């Protein structure tokens, strides 16, 4: 079953095309990574899905057409943008009470469990919390709402590695099951690579690729040879050539064989650079 | 209804400081007066005839005018604080980068704007009423000690002044609320500048071409001012005073203009909400 269907989605900011005829189907029960360079259209795509931006084209969320912002959408989708978007003027307790009262599907048991595990100071103003604490609060209020889709837009930006790991572990442990879908837009693809099932590459407002990660990786191999055998690799017309200490690596089709080479599966960031080009993010 | 209560609670929490400011200013004002009296008392400078009125003064009129006047300062303060609150009503969350968080809650935009409108106006009116009530008690204790106090006319004076400021606040507040949906900051000043510019432009056109374009500021002033039938400060007798006080209720509250003011305010609220609803959140 498709939870989100996007057809011919185009978004312009003046003369700039932020999204260009995007077609997308987001199935149920998947963890999907949305990968693109800065300004590729990741955030714009998420904001269009939520109806925060005006656009041309069609978006259906669980059969409901979205052509402008509808509050009912938030009964189906929870959204975590950059964690500094919480309201600094409220205390932690007031923020929890506020979200709990507005969301009919608020799960007090989950909230209580997440709260007891965190060391959130309930009477402290959100503005006085560290970024890590804000992340915990955002997770608590988002994961305590029973929704089908979770959109994460660069949620761990500016967080240290401990909080980033904790963030994704909490999401997997507390939220995900086979009836729910998570879409994660992030720059730190290496950190989420292990939890992602599908990947979407977006570049210059266009969807370059949408595929099951396991299938994608099966299509390609990362071949490593000594630096002096670079010409051999180049003859294979590889998607990407990179250099490591004393070695040359190339992404090629999985059926390509070279004598004496080391074979491994390419990483998502390698595949992204190979498909999209530009610097390795 | 529960969602609306939650929104009101949230808006009260974030507006509390501004809403309660008039209390502190009034308290400071009274403290200064008390301090002045105490110093004057110890210096022997207190004039014993400060509040003396001629024996034949109409008690009704004095009670009325005294109570009508003392609401003036808190009333003006209330208008200023309405402007302060309302000009950030629909843009403060965007400026503070928390608009996405609030918009991501499953709650109608109309409820959200309604709550901000309600807290900004009603909150200020409640504060104004409490200050006016306190001032009423203080002033009338003084008047009663010098035998110039009549409860009915005194409370009428206070309530009529309060009602007049409520209505002025309604128009200015709604206008500022509307501006906050358009401008990201300094909404009142920007809105007022545009109104002044349009006013001057229309004035020039009217004079140059003999046109009869409606002047926005004149229209707004007309909408806000109270049409009193007679200047109550002019010497009047007891009977005239009672009649004027009675008639003043009609001029201030019970007339078609009040309905028109409420409709005008409602239209500005609806317009502001529609503009806000259609704003893109980047």
PDB file of N, CA and C in Angstrom, chain B residues 38 67 71 84 92 178-179 196 200 228 231 280:
ATOM      1  N   UNK B  38       3.831  60.927  51.376  1.00  0.00           N
ATOM      2  CA  UNK B  38       4.566  60.712  52.638  1.00  0.00           C
ATOM      3  C   UNK B  38       5.638  61.792  52.820  1.00  0.00           C
ATOM      4  N   UNK B  67     -14.458  59.792  37.687  1.00  0.00           N
ATOM      5  CA  UNK B  67     -14.248  58.371  37.349  1.00  0.00           C
ATOM      6  C   UNK B  67     -14.026  58.147  35.866  1.00  0.00           C
ATOM      7  N   UNK B  71      -9.779  56.801  34.239  1.00  0.00           N
ATOM      8  CA  UNK B  71      -9.550  55.596  33.415  1.00  0.00           C
ATOM      9  C   UNK B  71      -8.712  55.965  32.176  1.00  0.00           C
ATOM     10  N   UNK B  84       1.331  46.514  21.130  1.00  0.00           N
ATOM     11  CA  UNK B  84       2.563  45.722  21.328  1.00  0.00           C
ATOM     12  C   UNK B  84       2.316  44.229  21.142  1.00  0.00           C
ATOM     13  N   UNK B  92       5.349  36.579  15.118  1.00  0.00           N
ATOM     14  CA  UNK B  92       6.359  36.312  16.151  1.00  0.00           C
ATOM     15  C   UNK B  92       6.904  34.879  16.048  1.00  0.00           C
ATOM     16  N   UNK B 178      -4.190  42.561  11.773  1.00  0.00           N
ATOM     17  CA  UNK B 178      -4.193  42.410  10.312  1.00  0.00           C
ATOM     18  C   UNK B 178      -2.787  42.703   9.758  1.00  0.00           C
ATOM     19  N   UNK B 179      -2.186  43.782  10.277  1.00  0.00           N
ATOM     20  CA  UNK B 179      -0.833  44.144   9.797  1.00  0.00           C
ATOM     21  C   UNK B 179       0.175  43.041  10.140  1.00  0.00           C
ATOM     22  N   UNK B 196      -0.981  56.241   6.146  1.00  0.00           N
ATOM     23  CA  UNK B 196      -0.677  57.676   6.034  1.00  0.00           C
ATOM     24  C   UNK B 196      -0.350  58.013   4.581  1.00  0.00           C
ATOM     25  N   UNK B 200      -2.494  60.553   2.285  1.00  0.00           N
ATOM     26  CA  UNK B 200      -1.925  61.751   1.664  1.00  0.00           C
ATOM     27  C   UNK B 200      -2.111  61.731   0.147  1.00  0.00           C
ATOM     28  N   UNK B 228     -20.282  62.033  21.278  1.00  0.00           N
ATOM     29  CA  UNK B 228     -21.014  62.555  22.450  1.00  0.00           C
ATOM     30  C   UNK B 228     -21.888  63.721  22.009  1.00  0.00           C
ATOM     31  N   UNK B 231     -20.611  68.503  25.391  1.00  0.00           N
ATOM     32  CA  UNK B 231     -19.379  68.467  26.177  1.00  0.00           C
ATOM     33  C   UNK B 231     -19.734  68.485  27.665  1.00  0.00           C
ATOM     34  N   UNK B 280       3.346  30.867   2.806  1.00  0.00           N
ATOM     35  CA  UNK B 280       4.206  29.690   2.701  1.00  0.00           C
ATOM     36  C   UNK B 280       5.147  29.646   3.898  1.00  0.00           C
TER      37      UNK B 280
END
